[in-house]
Coordinates of C-alpha atoms and ligand atoms in Angstrom, one line a residue:
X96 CA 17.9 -30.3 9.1
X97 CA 15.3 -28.5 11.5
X98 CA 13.4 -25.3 9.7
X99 CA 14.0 -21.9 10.8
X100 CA 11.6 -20.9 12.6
X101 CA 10.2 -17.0 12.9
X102 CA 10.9 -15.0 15.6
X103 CA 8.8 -15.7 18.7
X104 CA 7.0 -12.0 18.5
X105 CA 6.2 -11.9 14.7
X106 CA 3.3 -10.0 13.4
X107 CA 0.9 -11.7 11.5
X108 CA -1.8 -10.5 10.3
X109 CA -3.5 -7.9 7.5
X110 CA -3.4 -5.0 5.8
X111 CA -6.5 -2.3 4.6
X112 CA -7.0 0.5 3.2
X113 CA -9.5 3.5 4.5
X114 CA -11.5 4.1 0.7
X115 CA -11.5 0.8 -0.3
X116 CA -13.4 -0.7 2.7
X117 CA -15.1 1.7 5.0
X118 CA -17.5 3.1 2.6
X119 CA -19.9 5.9 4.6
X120 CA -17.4 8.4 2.0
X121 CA -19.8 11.5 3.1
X122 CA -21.2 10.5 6.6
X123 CA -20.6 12.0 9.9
X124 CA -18.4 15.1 8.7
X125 CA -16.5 13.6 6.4
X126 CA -14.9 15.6 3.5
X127 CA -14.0 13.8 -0.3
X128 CA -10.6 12.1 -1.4
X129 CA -9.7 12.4 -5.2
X130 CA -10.0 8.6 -4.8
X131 CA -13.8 8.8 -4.5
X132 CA -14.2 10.0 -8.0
X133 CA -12.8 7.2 -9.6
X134 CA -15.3 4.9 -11.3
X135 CA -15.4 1.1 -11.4
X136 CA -13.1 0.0 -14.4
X137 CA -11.9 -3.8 -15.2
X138 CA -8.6 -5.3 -16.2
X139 CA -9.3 -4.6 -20.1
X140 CA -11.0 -1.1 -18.8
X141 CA -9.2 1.7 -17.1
X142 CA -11.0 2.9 -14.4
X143 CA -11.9 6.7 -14.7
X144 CA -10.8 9.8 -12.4
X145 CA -13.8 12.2 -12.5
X146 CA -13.4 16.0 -11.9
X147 CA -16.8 16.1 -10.9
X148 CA -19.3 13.5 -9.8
X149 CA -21.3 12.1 -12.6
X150 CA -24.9 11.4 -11.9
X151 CA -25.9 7.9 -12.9
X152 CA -21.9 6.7 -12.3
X153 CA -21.2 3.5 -9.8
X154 CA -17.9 5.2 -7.6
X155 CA -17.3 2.0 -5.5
X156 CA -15.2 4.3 -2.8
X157 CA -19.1 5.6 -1.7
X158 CA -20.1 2.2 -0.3
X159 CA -17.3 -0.5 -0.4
X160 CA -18.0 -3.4 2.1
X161 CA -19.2 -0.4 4.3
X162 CA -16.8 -2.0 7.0
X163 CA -18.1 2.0 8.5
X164 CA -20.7 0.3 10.1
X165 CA -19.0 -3.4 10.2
X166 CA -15.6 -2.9 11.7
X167 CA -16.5 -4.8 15.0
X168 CA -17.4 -7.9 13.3
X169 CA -14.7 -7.8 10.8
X170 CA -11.8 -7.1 13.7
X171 CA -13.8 -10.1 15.6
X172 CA -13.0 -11.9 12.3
X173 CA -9.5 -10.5 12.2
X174 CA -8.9 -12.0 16.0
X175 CA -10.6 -15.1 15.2
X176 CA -7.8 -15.9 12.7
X177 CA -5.0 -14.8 15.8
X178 CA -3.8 -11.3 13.8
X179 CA -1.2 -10.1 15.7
X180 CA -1.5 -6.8 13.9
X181 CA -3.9 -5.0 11.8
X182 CA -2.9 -2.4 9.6
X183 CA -5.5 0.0 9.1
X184 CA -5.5 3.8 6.9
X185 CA -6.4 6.6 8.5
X186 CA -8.7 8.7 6.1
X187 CA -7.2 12.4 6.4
X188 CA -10.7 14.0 4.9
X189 CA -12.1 12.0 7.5
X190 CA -10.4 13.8 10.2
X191 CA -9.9 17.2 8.2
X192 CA -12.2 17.2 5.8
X193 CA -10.7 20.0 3.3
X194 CA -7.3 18.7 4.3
X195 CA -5.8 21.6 6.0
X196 CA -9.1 22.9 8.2
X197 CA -8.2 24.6 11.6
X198 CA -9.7 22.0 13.8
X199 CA -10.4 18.4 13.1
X200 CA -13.6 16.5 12.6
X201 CA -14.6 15.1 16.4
X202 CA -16.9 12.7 14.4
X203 CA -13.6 11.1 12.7
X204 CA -11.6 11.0 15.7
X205 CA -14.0 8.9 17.3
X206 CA -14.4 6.3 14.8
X207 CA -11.0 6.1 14.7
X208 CA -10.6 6.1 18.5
X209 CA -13.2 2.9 18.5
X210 CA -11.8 1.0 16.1
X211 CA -8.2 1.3 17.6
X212 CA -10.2 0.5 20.7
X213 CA -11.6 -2.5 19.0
X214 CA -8.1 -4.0 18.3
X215 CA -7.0 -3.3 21.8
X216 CA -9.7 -5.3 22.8
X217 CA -8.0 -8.6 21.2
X218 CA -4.4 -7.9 21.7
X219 CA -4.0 -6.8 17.8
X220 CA -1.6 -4.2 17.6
X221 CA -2.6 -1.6 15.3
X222 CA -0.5 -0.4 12.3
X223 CA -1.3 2.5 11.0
X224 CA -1.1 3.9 7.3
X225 CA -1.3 7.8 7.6
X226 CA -1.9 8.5 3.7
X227 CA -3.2 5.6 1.3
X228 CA -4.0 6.9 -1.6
X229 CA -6.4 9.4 -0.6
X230 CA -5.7 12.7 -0.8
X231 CA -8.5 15.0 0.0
X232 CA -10.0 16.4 -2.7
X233 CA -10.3 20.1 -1.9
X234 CA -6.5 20.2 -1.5
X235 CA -6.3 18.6 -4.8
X236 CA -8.8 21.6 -6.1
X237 CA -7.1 24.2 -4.6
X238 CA -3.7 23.4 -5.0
X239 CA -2.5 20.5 -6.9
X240 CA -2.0 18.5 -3.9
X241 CA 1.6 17.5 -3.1
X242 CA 2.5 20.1 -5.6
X243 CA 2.2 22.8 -3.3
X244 CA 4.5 22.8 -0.5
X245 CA 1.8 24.3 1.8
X246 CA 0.1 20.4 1.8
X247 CA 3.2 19.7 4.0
X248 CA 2.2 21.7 6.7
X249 CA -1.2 20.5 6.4
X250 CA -0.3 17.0 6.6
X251 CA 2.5 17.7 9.4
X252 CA -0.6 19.3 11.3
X253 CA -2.7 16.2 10.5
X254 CA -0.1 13.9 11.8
X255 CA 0.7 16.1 14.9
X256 CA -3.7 15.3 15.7
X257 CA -3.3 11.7 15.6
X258 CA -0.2 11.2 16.8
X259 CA -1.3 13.0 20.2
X260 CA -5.0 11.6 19.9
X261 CA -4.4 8.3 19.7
X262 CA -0.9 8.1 21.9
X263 CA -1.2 4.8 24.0
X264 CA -3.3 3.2 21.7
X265 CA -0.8 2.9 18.3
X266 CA 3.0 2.2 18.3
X267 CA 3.5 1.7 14.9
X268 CA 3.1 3.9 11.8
X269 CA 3.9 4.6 8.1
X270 CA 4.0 7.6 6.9
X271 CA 2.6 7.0 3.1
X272 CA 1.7 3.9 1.4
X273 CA 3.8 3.3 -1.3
X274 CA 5.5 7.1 -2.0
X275 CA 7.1 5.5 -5.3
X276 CA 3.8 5.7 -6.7
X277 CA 4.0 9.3 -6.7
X278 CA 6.2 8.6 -9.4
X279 CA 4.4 7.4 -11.6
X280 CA 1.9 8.9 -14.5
X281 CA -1.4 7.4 -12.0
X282 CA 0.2 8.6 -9.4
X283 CA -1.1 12.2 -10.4
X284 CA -4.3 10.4 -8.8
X285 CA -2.7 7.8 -6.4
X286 CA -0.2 9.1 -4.9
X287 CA -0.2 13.0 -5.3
X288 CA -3.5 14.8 -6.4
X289 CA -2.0 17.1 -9.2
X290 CA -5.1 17.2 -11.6
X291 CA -3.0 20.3 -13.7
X292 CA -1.2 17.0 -15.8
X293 CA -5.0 16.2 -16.4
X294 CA -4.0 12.5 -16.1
X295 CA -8.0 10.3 -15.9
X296 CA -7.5 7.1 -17.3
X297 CA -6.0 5.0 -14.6
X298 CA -3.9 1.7 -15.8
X299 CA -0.5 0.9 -15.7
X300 CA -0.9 -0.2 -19.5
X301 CA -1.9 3.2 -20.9
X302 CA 0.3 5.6 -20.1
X303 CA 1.4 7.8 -23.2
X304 CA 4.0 9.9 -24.4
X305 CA 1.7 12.9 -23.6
X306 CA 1.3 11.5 -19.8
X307 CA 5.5 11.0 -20.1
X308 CA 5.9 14.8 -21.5
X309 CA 8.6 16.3 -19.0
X310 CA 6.2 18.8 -17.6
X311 CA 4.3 16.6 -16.2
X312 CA 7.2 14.2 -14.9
X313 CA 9.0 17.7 -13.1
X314 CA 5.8 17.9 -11.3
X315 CA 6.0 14.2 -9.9
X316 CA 8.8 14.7 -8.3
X317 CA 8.9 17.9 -7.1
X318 CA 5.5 16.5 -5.4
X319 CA 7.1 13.5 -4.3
X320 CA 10.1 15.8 -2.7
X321 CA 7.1 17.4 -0.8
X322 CA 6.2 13.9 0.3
X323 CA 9.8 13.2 1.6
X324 CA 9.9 16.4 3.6
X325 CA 6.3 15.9 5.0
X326 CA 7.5 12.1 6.0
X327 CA 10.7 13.5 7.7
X328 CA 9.3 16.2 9.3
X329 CA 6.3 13.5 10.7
X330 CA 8.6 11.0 11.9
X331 CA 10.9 13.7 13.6
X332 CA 7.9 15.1 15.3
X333 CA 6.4 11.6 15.9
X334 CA 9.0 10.7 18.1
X335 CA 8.9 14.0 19.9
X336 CA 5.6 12.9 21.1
X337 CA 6.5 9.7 21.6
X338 CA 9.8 8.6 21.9
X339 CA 8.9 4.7 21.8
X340 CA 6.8 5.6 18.1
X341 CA 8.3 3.8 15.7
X342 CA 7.8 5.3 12.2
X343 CA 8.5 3.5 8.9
X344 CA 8.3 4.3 5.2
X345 CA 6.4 2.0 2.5
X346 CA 7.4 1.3 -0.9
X347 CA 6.1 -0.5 -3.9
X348 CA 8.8 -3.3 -4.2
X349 CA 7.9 -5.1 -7.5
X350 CA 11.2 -7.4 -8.1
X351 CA 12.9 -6.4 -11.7
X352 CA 15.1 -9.4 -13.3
X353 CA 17.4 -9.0 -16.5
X354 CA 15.3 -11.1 -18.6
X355 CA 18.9 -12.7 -20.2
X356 CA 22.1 -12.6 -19.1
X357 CA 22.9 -9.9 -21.7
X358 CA 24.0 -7.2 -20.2
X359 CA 22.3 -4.6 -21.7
X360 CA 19.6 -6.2 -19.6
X361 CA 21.5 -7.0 -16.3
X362 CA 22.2 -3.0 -16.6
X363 CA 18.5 -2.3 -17.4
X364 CA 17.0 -4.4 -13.9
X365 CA 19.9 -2.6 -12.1
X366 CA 18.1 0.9 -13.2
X367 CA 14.4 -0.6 -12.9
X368 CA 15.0 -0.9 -9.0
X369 CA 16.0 2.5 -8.7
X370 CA 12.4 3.3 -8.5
X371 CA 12.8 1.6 -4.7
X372 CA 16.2 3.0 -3.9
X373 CA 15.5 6.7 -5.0
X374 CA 12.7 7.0 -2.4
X375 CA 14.6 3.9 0.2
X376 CA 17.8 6.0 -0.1
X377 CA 16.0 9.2 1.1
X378 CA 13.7 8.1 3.5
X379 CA 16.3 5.9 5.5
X380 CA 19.5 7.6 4.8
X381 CA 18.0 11.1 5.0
X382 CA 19.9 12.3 1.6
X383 CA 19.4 11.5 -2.2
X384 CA 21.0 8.7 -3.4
X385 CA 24.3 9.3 -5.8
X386 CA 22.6 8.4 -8.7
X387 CA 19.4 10.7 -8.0
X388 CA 20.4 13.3 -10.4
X389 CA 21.0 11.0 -13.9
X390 CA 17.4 9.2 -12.6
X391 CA 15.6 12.3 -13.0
X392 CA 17.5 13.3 -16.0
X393 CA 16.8 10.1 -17.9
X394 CA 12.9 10.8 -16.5
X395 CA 12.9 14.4 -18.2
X396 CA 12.2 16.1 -14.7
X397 CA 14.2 18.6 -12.7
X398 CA 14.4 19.2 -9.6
X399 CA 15.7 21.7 -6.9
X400 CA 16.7 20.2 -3.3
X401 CA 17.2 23.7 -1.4
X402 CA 20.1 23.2 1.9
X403 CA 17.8 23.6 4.4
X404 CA 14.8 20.6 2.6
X405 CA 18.1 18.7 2.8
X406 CA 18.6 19.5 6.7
X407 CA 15.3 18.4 7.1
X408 CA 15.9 15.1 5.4
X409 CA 18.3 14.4 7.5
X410 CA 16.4 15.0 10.8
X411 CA 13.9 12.6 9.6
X412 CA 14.8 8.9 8.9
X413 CA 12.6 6.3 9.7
X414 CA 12.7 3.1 11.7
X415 CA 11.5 0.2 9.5
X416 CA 11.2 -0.2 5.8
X417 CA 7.9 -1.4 4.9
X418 CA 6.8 -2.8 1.3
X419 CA 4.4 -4.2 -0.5
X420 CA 5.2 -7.0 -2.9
X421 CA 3.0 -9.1 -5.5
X422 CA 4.9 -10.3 -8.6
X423 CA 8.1 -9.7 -10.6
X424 CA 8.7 -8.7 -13.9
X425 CA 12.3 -8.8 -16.5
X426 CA 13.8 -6.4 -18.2
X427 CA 14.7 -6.8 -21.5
X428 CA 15.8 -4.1 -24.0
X429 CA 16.7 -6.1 -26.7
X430 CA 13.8 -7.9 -27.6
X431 CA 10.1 -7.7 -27.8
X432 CA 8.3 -9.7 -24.8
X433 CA 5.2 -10.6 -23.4
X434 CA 4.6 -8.6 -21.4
X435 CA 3.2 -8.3 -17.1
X436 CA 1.8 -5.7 -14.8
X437 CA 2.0 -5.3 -11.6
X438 CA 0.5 -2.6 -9.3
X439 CA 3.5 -1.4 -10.1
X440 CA 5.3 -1.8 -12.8
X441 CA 5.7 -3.0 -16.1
X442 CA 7.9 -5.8 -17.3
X443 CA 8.4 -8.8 -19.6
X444 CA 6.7 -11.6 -18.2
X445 CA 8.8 -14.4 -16.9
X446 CA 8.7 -17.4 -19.0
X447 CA 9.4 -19.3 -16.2
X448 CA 6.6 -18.0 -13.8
X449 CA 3.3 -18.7 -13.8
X450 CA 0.6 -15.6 -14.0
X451 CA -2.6 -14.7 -11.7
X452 CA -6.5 -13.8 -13.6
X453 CA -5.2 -10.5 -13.7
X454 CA -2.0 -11.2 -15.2
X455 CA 0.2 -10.4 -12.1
X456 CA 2.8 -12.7 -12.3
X457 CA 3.2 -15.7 -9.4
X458 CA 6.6 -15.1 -7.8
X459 CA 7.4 -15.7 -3.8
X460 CA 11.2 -16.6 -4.4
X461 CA 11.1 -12.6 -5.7
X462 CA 10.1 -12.0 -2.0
X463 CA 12.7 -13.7 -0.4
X464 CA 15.1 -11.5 -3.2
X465 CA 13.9 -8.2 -2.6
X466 CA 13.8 -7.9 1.0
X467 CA 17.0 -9.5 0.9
X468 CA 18.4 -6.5 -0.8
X469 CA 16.1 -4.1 0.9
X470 CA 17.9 -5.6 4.4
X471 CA 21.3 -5.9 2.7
X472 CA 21.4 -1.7 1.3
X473 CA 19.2 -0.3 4.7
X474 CA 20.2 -2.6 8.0
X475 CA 17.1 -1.3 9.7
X476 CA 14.4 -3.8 10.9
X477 CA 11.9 -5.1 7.7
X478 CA 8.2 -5.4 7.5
X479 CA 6.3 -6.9 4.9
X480 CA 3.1 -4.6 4.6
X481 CA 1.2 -6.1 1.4
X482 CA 1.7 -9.2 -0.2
X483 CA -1.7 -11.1 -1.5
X484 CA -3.7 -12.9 -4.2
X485 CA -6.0 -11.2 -6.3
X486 CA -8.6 -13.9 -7.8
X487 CA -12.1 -14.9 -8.7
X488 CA -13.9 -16.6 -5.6
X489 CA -17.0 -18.9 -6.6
X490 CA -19.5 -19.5 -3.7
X491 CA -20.2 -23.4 -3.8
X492 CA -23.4 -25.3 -3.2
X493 CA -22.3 -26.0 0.0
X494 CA -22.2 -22.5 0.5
X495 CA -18.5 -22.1 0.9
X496 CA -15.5 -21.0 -0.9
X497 CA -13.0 -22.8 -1.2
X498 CA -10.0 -21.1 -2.2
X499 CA -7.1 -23.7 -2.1
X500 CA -4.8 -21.7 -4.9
X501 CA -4.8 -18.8 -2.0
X502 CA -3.8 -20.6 0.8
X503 CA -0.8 -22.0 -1.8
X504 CA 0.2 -19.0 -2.3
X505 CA -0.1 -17.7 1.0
X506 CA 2.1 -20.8 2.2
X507 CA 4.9 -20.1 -0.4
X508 CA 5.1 -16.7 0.3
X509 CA 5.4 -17.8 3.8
X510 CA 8.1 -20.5 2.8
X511 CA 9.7 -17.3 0.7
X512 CA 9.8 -15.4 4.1
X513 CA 11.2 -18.0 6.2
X514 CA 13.5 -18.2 3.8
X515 CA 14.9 -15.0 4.1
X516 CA 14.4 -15.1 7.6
X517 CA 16.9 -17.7 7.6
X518 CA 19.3 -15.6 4.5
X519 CA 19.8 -13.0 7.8
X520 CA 16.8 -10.8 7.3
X521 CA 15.6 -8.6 10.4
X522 CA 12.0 -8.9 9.4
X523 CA 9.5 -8.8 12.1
X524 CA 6.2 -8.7 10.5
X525 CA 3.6 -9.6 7.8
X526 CA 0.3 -7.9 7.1
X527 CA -1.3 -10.2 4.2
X528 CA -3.0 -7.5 1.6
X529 CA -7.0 -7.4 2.0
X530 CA -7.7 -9.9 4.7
X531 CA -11.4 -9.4 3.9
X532 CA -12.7 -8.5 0.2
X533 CA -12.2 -5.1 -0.9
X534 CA -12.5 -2.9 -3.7
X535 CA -9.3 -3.0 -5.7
X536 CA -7.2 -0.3 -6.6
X537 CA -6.2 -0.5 -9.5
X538 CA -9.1 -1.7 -11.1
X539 CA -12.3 -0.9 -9.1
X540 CA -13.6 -4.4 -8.8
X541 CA -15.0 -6.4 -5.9
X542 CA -14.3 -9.5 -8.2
X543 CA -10.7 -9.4 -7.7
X544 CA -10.6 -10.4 -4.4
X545 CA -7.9 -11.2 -1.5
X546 CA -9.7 -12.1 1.5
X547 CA -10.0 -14.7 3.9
X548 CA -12.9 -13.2 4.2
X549 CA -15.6 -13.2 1.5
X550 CA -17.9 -9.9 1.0
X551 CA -21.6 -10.4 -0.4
X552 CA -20.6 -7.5 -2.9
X553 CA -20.5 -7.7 -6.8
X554 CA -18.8 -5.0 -8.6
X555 CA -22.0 -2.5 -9.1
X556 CA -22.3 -2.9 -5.4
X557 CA -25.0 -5.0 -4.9
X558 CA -25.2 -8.1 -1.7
X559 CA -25.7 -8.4 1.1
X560 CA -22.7 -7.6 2.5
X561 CA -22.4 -10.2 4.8
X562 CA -19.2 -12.4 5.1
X563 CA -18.1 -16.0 5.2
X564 CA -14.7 -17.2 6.2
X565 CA -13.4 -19.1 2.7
X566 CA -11.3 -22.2 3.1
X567 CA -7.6 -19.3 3.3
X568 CA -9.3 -18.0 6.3
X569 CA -8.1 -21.7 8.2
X570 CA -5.3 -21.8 6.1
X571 CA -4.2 -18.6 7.8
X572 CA -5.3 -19.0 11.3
X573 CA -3.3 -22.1 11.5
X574 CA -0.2 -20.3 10.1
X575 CA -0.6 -17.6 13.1
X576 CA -1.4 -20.4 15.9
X577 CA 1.9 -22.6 14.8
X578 CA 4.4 -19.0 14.2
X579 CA 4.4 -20.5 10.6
X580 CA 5.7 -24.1 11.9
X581 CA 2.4 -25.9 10.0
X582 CA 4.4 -24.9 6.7
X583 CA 6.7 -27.6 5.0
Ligands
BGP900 C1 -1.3 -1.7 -3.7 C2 -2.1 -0.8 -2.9 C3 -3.3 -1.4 -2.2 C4 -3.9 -2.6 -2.9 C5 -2.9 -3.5 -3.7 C6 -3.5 -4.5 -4.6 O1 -0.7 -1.0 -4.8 O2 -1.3 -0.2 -1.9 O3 -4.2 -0.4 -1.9 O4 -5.1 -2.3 -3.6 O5 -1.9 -2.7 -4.4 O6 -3.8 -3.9 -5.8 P1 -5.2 -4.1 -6.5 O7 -6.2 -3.7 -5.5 O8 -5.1 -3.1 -7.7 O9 -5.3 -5.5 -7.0

């Protein structure tokens, strides 16, 4: 039987993040994200949200892999390997840098205006993240970020500057990297900036009753209602500027399992994906899903939806769904588990899947599942905008890295979306997470790395910073040149 093959037009290519590779975090005008006070940390140790800066305290965000100053020679890298596309975060402090200032930061236009430039240069269509993470910190100061609606109209003015500035050079944008995050007790840093619920110890693994207490959940999603408005009323005005924009969400898309057939369990995994379809259902259909009201009732929040939020809603659906995906975990109410983390989520581990150095379990058959289901609830075109390896590189004697247990799981999760491909799925693009060594998120290491591309960079920041294409790097750039026909 011949293979499927992927469309003739698919993206391939990789994804980024603004604080976790550009470093420069106070040059040339620009203003601080709460994501530059959080310290190093480990997978055994949190890392650490900071109300202040702390002399004598490493805050990898300041320097990175100062791509800043490197962008041209890692986008030459980026071409090298045949990206398609390159999806890039736009710093908001970096353009205003309280946030909601009157005029924008010329300084932070250009850099963004050369490295769009850049990718033009080699055909790479850019994709561009609008929020990652980074809220700027003065509007986390001054107002508890998302939990003042008066961010929206900061951000809506944000997003009105770019979208005019860079019109002709970017077709294709999200609105905010994974908005379920907001949901969650980090996502008082992550996703939201509310430092009122006084949340500083940042792992999936520690969260408390205190961090749980209905208060501070309220909050979440009242903030996260701010982030479906801003979204709707960005993609509305998006395509007013440009009718050929095309605007998509992004959503955290860990798959859940029952962990038996019980059904306590199959019940349980039903409910554990509602943290996709709560935000999925609003962001596409431009209302809150039918079960919206028991999901915050079982989460101890409240919340108000006024008539005319939900007008606005409405107005504002987006083209493509976008997710990132890096492991699975079960669901299992009945009995005590092992248990897995994802950047996510957490979830028995699945005694049938293997699990990374960081204890993210290995799963591509989980891709091929959820954006299956994603594609099967939405019918609007898919785009797979995170999906990587997290691991411990070791620089040979021969002075190269060879990385063989990346490029297997790049080429199963390639398999996975061929698979799907072939299952029916419109899905028209895939940006591998961290092309080129980054800080991480969730723990603040260079160790755990995901690139193709290694960084001279340990985790107190010291190298050289220069980079060296690991064995993935070939791996990948024969993936692109065959449109994924080299895999078996
Ligand atoms: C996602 C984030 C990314 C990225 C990735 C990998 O949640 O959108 O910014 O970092 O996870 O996670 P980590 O860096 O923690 O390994």
């Amino acid at each position: 039987m011949s293979k499927t093959k992927f469309p003739e037009n698919f993206l391939w290519g990789g994804a980024t993040a603004a604080y976790q590779c550009e470093g420069a975090w106070d040059k040339d005008g620009k203003g601080f994200a709460v994501t530059d006070l959080l310290t190093a940390g480990s997978k055994e140790e949190p890392r650490r949200f900071t109300e202040n800066f702390e002399k004598d305290t490493y805050y990898p965000a300041q320097k990175a892999i100062d791509y800043y100053h490197r962008y041209k020679e890692d986008i030459a890298l980026f071409a090298e390997m045949g990206f398609k596309v390159y999806r890039m975060s736009i710093s908001w402090a970096r353009i205003f840098p309280n946030g909601d200032d009157e005029t924008p930061n010329e300084k932070g236009l250009a850099f963004y205006r050369d490295v769009l430039e850049e990718c033009q240069k080699y055909h790479i269509e850019p994709l561009v993240s609008i929020s990652h993470h980074d809220v700027p910190l003065a509007l986390a100061r001054k107002q508890d970020g998302w939990l003042d609606r008066n961010t929206i109209d900061a951000y809506v003015r944000y997003c009105e500057t770019i979208f005019r500035e860079f019109n002709g050079l970017v077709k294709y944008w999200i609105t905010f990297n994974e908005i379920n995050m907001t949901m969650n007790y980090f996502g008082d840093i992550f996703g939201a900036g509310i430092l009122s619920n006084g949340t500083t110890l940042l792992n999936i693994a520690h969260a408390d009753a205190d961090s749980l207490l209905p208060e501070k959940m309220t909050k979440r999603f009242k903030a996260l209602h701010h982030q479906f408005i801003a979204s709707a009323k960005a993609v509305k005005l998006g395509h007013q500027i440009n009718s050929k924009y095309k605007i998509g969400c992004m959503v955290a898309a860990d798959a859940h399992y029952p962990y038996s057939c019980n059904p306590v369990n199959v019940i349980a995994a039903q409910k554990s994906m509602r943290r996709l379809w709560y935000c999925g259902d609003v962001q596409v259909r431009g209302e809150y899903s039918y079960f919206a009201k028991q999901y915050l009732k079982e989460k101890g929040a409240s919340l108000e939806v006024s008539e005319e939020d939900k007008a606005i809603l409405k107005e504002g659906t987006v083209d493509f769904f976008s997710l990132s995906y890096y492991t699975s975990g079960c669901e299992s109410v009945d009995e005590k588990k092992d248990m897995t983390a994802g950047n996510f989520s957490l979830g028995a581990a699945n005694p049938y899947l293997k699990k990374s150095d960081w204890g993210w379990v290995f799963d591509p058959q989980g891709l091929r599942w959820v954006v299956n289901e994603i594609y099967g609830r939405y019918r609007i075109p898919v785009f797979i905008a995170e999906n990587g390896l997290g691991a411990i590189d070791t620089v040979s004697d021969d002075g190269r890295i060879h990385d063989e247990y990346r490029s297997a799981y790049l080429d199963e999760h390639v398999k996975a979306m061929r698979d799907a491909i072939e299952d029916g799925v419109d899905l028209f693009g895939y940006t591998w997470w961290g092309p080129i060594d980054l800080v991480s998120a969730s723990t603040g290491e260079m160790k755990k790395r995901y690139g193709f591309i290694y960084v001279d960079c340990d985790n107190e920041g010291n190298g050289s910073l220069n980079r060296i294409r690991k064995d993935s790097f070939y791996r990948y750039k024969e993936i692109i040149r065959t449109n994924g026909e080299c895999i078996e």
